[in-house]
């Protein structure tokens, strides 16, 4: 592959079929990469095996193909990369900042909420496990770390990790590696230079930047797109059973995703074929037109 631009990616969790919200993230990251003459990689975030289904992953791949997405290289599957995450966790241990934690969710119930809904960790097991308690999870000691994200859509985000998130989980009590660790290791291994995804993950970005720094990985550029909400203001998600995309009718959904992202496809594009739609979209993509909102109702 000999492309000049950056390298982007789409990283769906195969817990159900793709819906309009996932299409927006796929379209935004794909166009951002292709517009710059760059590559676009695909990764299945199937780490949480109990929540994932093989049939959903197949369905996602078939839907992306039917929508005319073309990805570079092999698809990466997180479920096959346990040893890579384990090596990264060992490297973090070497920094002296990883500690075992015995706290249950119930014991943390009085804590405030981090941006992703996790509980802000009060530091209970930082200096060692309380007597008689067994380790459950591994956490990263955060200290007073102020992280700045310069987001190409949302602008500047400053997060004080210690106050707003606290020591966060790297290895979960159920034995699974945490999303924050896996995503950083994978983006690093895949050489991703540009992360374009939904703004629901903006609040996780400072944690990911801290992990990049501790693992000596470069920090990619970030662009967080507005998340699609339904008429009731609820974020579309597989869990809320958002309507699956129809692989037999990709063009209306694609045009709708382009409009959601502030692009202005001409009316006659509805009569074009898939190749024509993508040709127009790549040629006319402007990140500057994407609305600077974390969430947007659609249809508006
Ligand atoms: N797997 C995550 C999701 O489906 C996306 C993670 C990311 O883009 O960093 O929401």
CSV table of C-alpha atoms and ligand atoms in Angstrom, one decimal:
chain,number,residue,atom,x,y,z
A,1,UNK,CA,0.0,0.0,0.0
A,2,UNK,CA,1.4,3.3,-1.0
A,3,UNK,CA,-0.8,6.1,0.1
A,4,UNK,CA,0.2,9.5,1.1
A,5,UNK,CA,-2.4,10.5,3.8
A,6,UNK,CA,-3.0,9.4,7.3
A,7,UNK,CA,-4.4,6.1,8.6
A,8,UNK,CA,-7.9,5.9,10.0
A,9,UNK,CA,-10.0,3.1,11.3
A,10,UNK,CA,-13.5,1.9,12.2
A,11,UNK,CA,-13.8,-0.3,15.2
A,12,UNK,CA,-17.3,-1.7,15.7
A,13,UNK,CA,-18.2,-3.9,18.7
A,14,UNK,CA,-20.1,-6.9,17.2
A,15,UNK,CA,-22.9,-7.0,19.7
A,16,UNK,CA,-25.6,-6.5,17.1
A,17,UNK,CA,-26.1,-5.3,13.5
A,18,UNK,CA,-24.9,-1.9,12.3
A,19,UNK,CA,-27.4,1.0,12.6
A,20,UNK,CA,-27.5,4.5,11.4
A,21,UNK,CA,-25.3,5.7,14.3
A,22,UNK,CA,-22.6,3.2,13.4
A,23,UNK,CA,-22.9,4.2,9.7
A,24,UNK,CA,-22.2,7.8,10.6
A,25,UNK,CA,-19.0,6.8,12.4
A,26,UNK,CA,-17.9,4.6,9.5
A,27,UNK,CA,-18.7,7.2,6.9
A,28,UNK,CA,-16.9,10.0,8.8
A,29,UNK,CA,-13.7,8.0,9.5
A,30,UNK,CA,-13.7,6.5,5.9
A,31,UNK,CA,-14.1,9.9,4.2
A,32,UNK,CA,-11.6,11.6,6.5
A,33,UNK,CA,-9.0,8.9,5.5
A,34,UNK,CA,-9.8,8.7,1.8
A,35,UNK,CA,-10.0,12.5,1.3
A,36,UNK,CA,-6.4,12.7,2.5
A,37,UNK,CA,-5.4,9.8,0.2
A,38,UNK,CA,-4.9,7.7,3.3
A,39,UNK,CA,-5.8,4.2,4.5
A,40,UNK,CA,-8.8,3.0,6.4
A,41,UNK,CA,-8.5,-0.1,8.6
A,42,UNK,CA,-11.1,-2.2,10.2
A,43,UNK,CA,-11.0,-3.7,13.7
A,44,UNK,CA,-13.6,-5.9,15.4
A,45,UNK,CA,-13.8,-5.0,19.1
A,46,UNK,CA,-15.0,-8.4,20.2
A,47,UNK,CA,-13.1,-8.4,23.5
A,48,UNK,CA,-16.2,-8.7,25.6
A,49,UNK,CA,-17.0,-12.2,24.3
A,50,UNK,CA,-20.1,-12.7,26.3
A,51,UNK,CA,-21.7,-9.6,24.7
A,52,UNK,CA,-20.4,-10.3,21.2
A,53,UNK,CA,-21.9,-12.7,18.6
A,54,UNK,CA,-19.9,-14.2,15.7
A,55,UNK,CA,-23.0,-13.8,13.5
A,56,UNK,CA,-23.1,-10.0,14.3
A,57,UNK,CA,-19.4,-9.7,13.2
A,58,UNK,CA,-20.3,-11.5,9.9
A,59,UNK,CA,-23.3,-9.3,9.5
A,60,UNK,CA,-21.3,-6.1,10.0
A,61,UNK,CA,-18.7,-7.1,7.4
A,62,UNK,CA,-21.4,-8.0,4.9
A,63,UNK,CA,-23.2,-4.7,5.6
A,64,UNK,CA,-20.1,-2.7,5.2
A,65,UNK,CA,-19.4,-4.4,1.8
A,66,UNK,CA,-22.9,-3.8,0.7
A,67,UNK,CA,-22.5,-0.2,1.5
A,68,UNK,CA,-19.4,0.0,-0.7
A,69,UNK,CA,-16.8,0.4,2.1
A,70,UNK,CA,-13.3,-0.8,1.1
A,71,UNK,CA,-10.8,-1.4,3.9
A,72,UNK,CA,-7.1,-1.8,3.7
A,73,UNK,CA,-5.3,-4.9,5.0
A,74,UNK,CA,-6.7,-7.7,7.2
A,75,UNK,CA,-9.5,-7.1,9.7
A,76,UNK,CA,-8.1,-7.3,13.3
A,77,UNK,CA,-10.0,-9.2,15.9
A,78,UNK,CA,-9.4,-8.2,19.5
A,79,UNK,CA,-10.5,-11.6,20.8
A,80,UNK,CA,-7.3,-13.0,19.2
A,81,UNK,CA,-4.9,-10.5,20.8
A,82,UNK,CA,-4.9,-11.4,24.5
A,83,UNK,CA,-1.1,-11.9,24.6
A,84,UNK,CA,-0.4,-8.5,23.1
A,85,UNK,CA,-2.6,-6.8,25.7
A,86,UNK,CA,-1.0,-8.8,28.4
A,87,UNK,CA,2.5,-7.7,27.3
A,88,UNK,CA,1.3,-4.0,27.3
A,89,UNK,CA,-0.1,-4.5,30.9
A,90,UNK,CA,3.3,-5.9,31.9
A,91,UNK,CA,5.1,-2.8,30.5
A,92,UNK,CA,2.7,-0.6,32.4
A,93,UNK,CA,3.5,-2.6,35.6
A,94,UNK,CA,7.1,-1.8,35.0
A,95,UNK,CA,6.3,1.9,35.4
A,96,UNK,CA,5.1,1.1,39.0
A,97,UNK,CA,1.7,2.5,38.4
A,98,UNK,CA,-0.4,-0.6,38.2
A,99,UNK,CA,-2.1,-1.8,41.4
A,100,UNK,CA,-4.4,-4.6,42.3
A,101,UNK,CA,-7.9,-3.5,43.5
A,102,UNK,CA,-10.3,-5.5,45.6
A,103,UNK,CA,-13.3,-3.1,45.5
A,104,UNK,CA,-16.6,-4.3,44.3
A,105,UNK,CA,-19.0,-2.0,42.4
A,106,UNK,CA,-21.2,-1.9,45.5
A,107,UNK,CA,-18.2,-0.6,47.6
A,108,UNK,CA,-17.7,2.2,45.1
A,109,UNK,CA,-21.4,3.1,44.9
A,110,UNK,CA,-20.9,6.4,46.6
A,111,UNK,CA,-18.4,7.6,44.1
A,112,UNK,CA,-19.2,10.1,41.4
A,113,UNK,CA,-19.4,9.1,37.7
A,114,UNK,CA,-16.7,9.4,35.2
A,115,UNK,CA,-17.7,10.6,31.7
A,116,UNK,CA,-18.3,7.0,30.4
A,117,UNK,CA,-20.5,6.1,33.4
A,118,UNK,CA,-17.7,4.3,35.3
A,119,UNK,CA,-17.3,5.2,39.0
A,120,UNK,CA,-14.6,7.7,39.9
A,121,UNK,CA,-12.2,5.6,42.0
A,122,UNK,CA,-11.5,7.0,45.5
A,123,UNK,CA,-8.1,5.3,45.8
A,124,UNK,CA,-9.0,2.7,48.4
A,125,UNK,CA,-6.5,0.0,47.3
A,126,UNK,CA,-3.8,2.3,46.0
A,127,UNK,CA,-1.4,1.6,48.8
A,128,UNK,CA,-2.2,-2.1,49.1
A,129,UNK,CA,-5.1,-4.4,49.5
A,130,UNK,CA,-7.1,-4.0,52.7
A,131,UNK,CA,-6.4,-7.0,55.0
A,132,UNK,CA,-8.3,-10.2,54.1
A,133,UNK,CA,-9.4,-8.9,50.7
A,134,UNK,CA,-8.6,-10.7,47.4
A,135,UNK,CA,-7.5,-8.8,44.3
A,136,UNK,CA,-10.2,-8.4,41.6
A,137,UNK,CA,-9.1,-5.9,39.0
A,138,UNK,CA,-5.9,-4.1,38.0
A,139,UNK,CA,-6.0,-0.3,37.9
A,140,UNK,CA,-3.7,2.4,36.7
A,141,UNK,CA,-2.7,5.0,39.3
A,142,UNK,CA,-3.5,8.3,37.8
A,143,UNK,CA,-2.1,11.0,40.1
A,144,UNK,CA,-2.8,14.7,39.2
A,145,UNK,CA,-2.8,14.4,35.5
A,146,UNK,CA,-4.3,17.2,33.4
A,147,UNK,CA,-4.7,16.1,29.8
A,148,UNK,CA,-5.6,18.3,26.9
A,149,UNK,CA,-7.3,17.0,23.8
A,150,UNK,CA,-7.3,19.2,20.7
A,151,UNK,CA,-10.3,17.7,18.8
A,152,UNK,CA,-10.7,18.6,15.2
A,153,UNK,CA,-14.5,18.8,15.6
A,154,UNK,CA,-15.3,19.5,19.2
A,155,UNK,CA,-12.4,21.8,19.9
A,156,UNK,CA,-10.3,21.7,23.1
A,157,UNK,CA,-11.1,19.4,26.0
A,158,UNK,CA,-9.2,19.7,29.3
A,159,UNK,CA,-9.7,16.8,31.7
A,160,UNK,CA,-8.2,16.4,35.1
A,161,UNK,CA,-8.0,12.7,35.2
A,162,UNK,CA,-7.5,12.3,38.9
A,163,UNK,CA,-10.6,14.3,39.7
A,164,UNK,CA,-12.9,13.4,36.9
A,165,UNK,CA,-12.0,9.7,36.3
A,166,UNK,CA,-9.6,8.5,39.0
A,167,UNK,CA,-7.5,5.4,38.8
A,168,UNK,CA,-9.0,3.4,36.0
A,169,UNK,CA,-9.3,-0.3,35.3
A,170,UNK,CA,-6.9,-2.0,32.9
A,171,UNK,CA,-7.8,-5.6,33.7
A,172,UNK,CA,-11.4,-6.2,34.7
A,173,UNK,CA,-12.7,-8.3,37.6
A,174,UNK,CA,-14.1,-10.8,35.0
A,175,UNK,CA,-10.5,-11.3,33.6
A,176,UNK,CA,-11.1,-9.3,30.4
A,177,UNK,CA,-8.7,-6.5,29.3
A,178,UNK,CA,-10.4,-3.1,29.5
A,179,UNK,CA,-11.5,-1.3,26.4
A,180,UNK,CA,-9.1,1.7,27.3
A,181,UNK,CA,-6.1,-0.6,27.2
A,182,UNK,CA,-7.0,-2.6,24.2
A,183,UNK,CA,-7.9,0.4,22.0
A,184,UNK,CA,-4.6,2.1,22.7
A,185,UNK,CA,-2.6,-1.0,22.0
A,186,UNK,CA,-4.5,-1.7,18.8
A,187,UNK,CA,-4.4,1.9,17.5
A,188,UNK,CA,-0.6,1.8,18.2
A,189,UNK,CA,-0.1,-1.5,16.5
A,190,UNK,CA,-2.2,-0.6,13.5
A,191,UNK,CA,-0.3,2.7,13.1
A,192,UNK,CA,-3.5,4.8,13.3
A,193,UNK,CA,-2.7,8.5,12.9
A,194,UNK,CA,-6.3,9.8,13.0
A,195,UNK,CA,-9.2,8.6,15.1
A,196,UNK,CA,-12.6,9.7,13.9
A,197,UNK,CA,-15.5,8.3,16.0
A,198,UNK,CA,-18.6,9.2,18.0
A,199,UNK,CA,-18.4,12.0,20.6
A,200,UNK,CA,-19.6,9.5,23.3
A,201,UNK,CA,-15.9,8.5,23.4
A,202,UNK,CA,-14.5,12.0,23.8
A,203,UNK,CA,-14.5,11.6,27.6
A,204,UNK,CA,-12.4,8.4,27.2
A,205,UNK,CA,-9.8,10.1,25.1
A,206,UNK,CA,-7.7,11.6,27.9
A,207,UNK,CA,-7.3,8.1,29.5
A,208,UNK,CA,-6.2,6.8,26.1
A,209,UNK,CA,-3.7,9.7,25.7
A,210,UNK,CA,-2.2,8.9,29.1
A,211,UNK,CA,-1.8,5.2,28.2
A,212,UNK,CA,-0.2,6.2,24.9
A,213,UNK,CA,2.3,8.3,26.8
A,214,UNK,CA,3.1,5.6,29.3
A,215,UNK,CA,3.5,3.0,26.5
A,216,UNK,CA,5.7,5.4,24.3
A,217,UNK,CA,3.1,5.4,21.6
A,218,UNK,CA,2.4,8.5,19.4
A,219,UNK,CA,-0.9,10.3,20.1
A,220,UNK,CA,-3.1,10.3,16.9
A,221,UNK,CA,-5.2,13.3,15.9
A,222,UNK,CA,-8.8,13.1,17.1
A,223,UNK,CA,-12.1,14.1,15.5
A,224,UNK,CA,-15.3,13.2,17.5
A,225,UNK,CA,-18.5,13.3,15.5
A,226,UNK,CA,-21.9,14.1,16.9
A,227,UNK,CA,-23.7,11.0,18.2
A,228,UNK,CA,-27.1,10.2,16.6
A,229,UNK,CA,-30.0,10.5,18.9
A,230,UNK,CA,-33.6,9.4,18.2
A,231,UNK,CA,-36.7,11.7,18.6
A,232,UNK,CA,-36.7,10.9,22.4
A,233,UNK,CA,-33.1,12.2,22.7
A,234,UNK,CA,-31.7,8.6,23.2
A,235,UNK,CA,-28.4,7.7,21.6
A,236,UNK,CA,-29.0,5.1,18.9
A,237,UNK,CA,-27.3,1.9,20.0
A,238,UNK,CA,-27.4,-1.8,19.5
A,239,UNK,CA,-28.5,-2.2,23.1
A,240,UNK,CA,-31.6,0.0,22.5
A,241,UNK,CA,-32.3,-2.0,19.4
A,242,UNK,CA,-31.8,0.8,16.8
A,243,UNK,CA,-33.1,-0.3,13.4
A,244,UNK,CA,-30.5,-2.2,11.5
A,245,UNK,CA,-29.2,-0.8,8.2
A,246,UNK,CA,-30.7,-2.3,5.1
A,247,UNK,CA,-27.9,-3.7,2.9
A,248,UNK,CA,-30.3,-3.8,-0.1
A,249,UNK,CA,-30.8,0.0,0.0
A,250,UNK,CA,-27.5,1.6,1.0
A,251,UNK,CA,-27.8,4.9,-0.9
A,252,UNK,CA,-30.6,6.6,1.0
A,253,UNK,CA,-28.9,5.8,4.3
A,254,UNK,CA,-25.5,7.0,3.0
A,255,UNK,CA,-27.0,10.3,1.8
A,256,UNK,CA,-28.7,10.7,5.1
A,257,UNK,CA,-25.4,10.0,6.9
A,258,UNK,CA,-23.7,12.6,4.7
A,259,UNK,CA,-26.3,15.2,5.6
A,260,UNK,CA,-26.1,14.4,9.3
A,261,UNK,CA,-22.4,15.1,9.0
A,262,UNK,CA,-23.2,18.6,7.6
A,263,UNK,CA,-22.2,17.7,4.0
A,264,UNK,CA,-24.4,18.9,1.2
A,265,UNK,CA,-25.0,16.1,-1.4
A,266,UNK,CA,-26.9,17.4,-4.4
A,267,UNK,CA,-30.5,16.0,-4.8
A,268,UNK,CA,-29.5,14.3,-8.1
A,269,UNK,CA,-27.0,12.1,-6.2
A,270,UNK,CA,-30.0,10.0,-5.1
A,271,UNK,CA,-30.1,8.7,-8.7
A,272,UNK,CA,-26.4,7.8,-8.8
A,273,UNK,CA,-25.0,4.4,-8.2
A,274,UNK,CA,-22.9,3.5,-5.1
A,275,UNK,CA,-19.6,4.3,-6.9
A,276,UNK,CA,-21.0,7.7,-7.9
A,277,UNK,CA,-22.1,8.5,-4.4
A,278,UNK,CA,-18.7,7.6,-2.9
A,279,UNK,CA,-16.9,9.4,-5.7
A,280,UNK,CA,-18.9,12.6,-4.8
A,281,UNK,CA,-18.5,12.1,-1.1
A,282,UNK,CA,-14.7,11.6,-1.2
A,283,UNK,CA,-14.2,14.6,-3.5
A,284,UNK,CA,-16.4,16.9,-1.4
A,285,UNK,CA,-15.7,15.8,2.2
A,286,UNK,CA,-15.1,18.7,4.5
A,287,UNK,CA,-14.6,18.0,8.2
A,288,UNK,CA,-15.1,21.7,8.9
A,289,UNK,CA,-18.8,21.2,8.0
A,290,UNK,CA,-19.5,18.6,10.6
A,291,UNK,CA,-21.6,20.1,13.4
A,292,UNK,CA,-19.8,20.9,16.6
A,293,UNK,CA,-22.2,19.1,18.8
A,294,UNK,CA,-21.8,16.0,21.0
A,295,UNK,CA,-25.3,14.7,20.1
A,296,UNK,CA,-27.8,15.5,17.4
A,297,UNK,CA,-31.3,14.3,16.9
A,298,UNK,CA,-32.0,12.6,13.5
A,299,UNK,CA,-34.2,13.0,11.6
A,300,UNK,CA,-33.8,16.6,12.8
B,1,LIG,N1,-15.9,-0.3,19.7
B,1,LIG,C1,-16.4,1.0,20.0
B,1,LIG,C2,-17.8,1.1,19.7
B,1,LIG,O1,-18.4,0.3,18.9
B,1,LIG,C3,-15.6,2.1,19.3
B,1,LIG,C4,-14.3,2.3,19.9
B,1,LIG,C5,-13.5,3.4,19.3
B,1,LIG,O2,-13.8,3.8,18.1
B,1,LIG,O3,-12.5,3.7,19.9
B,1,LIG,O4,-18.5,2.0,20.2
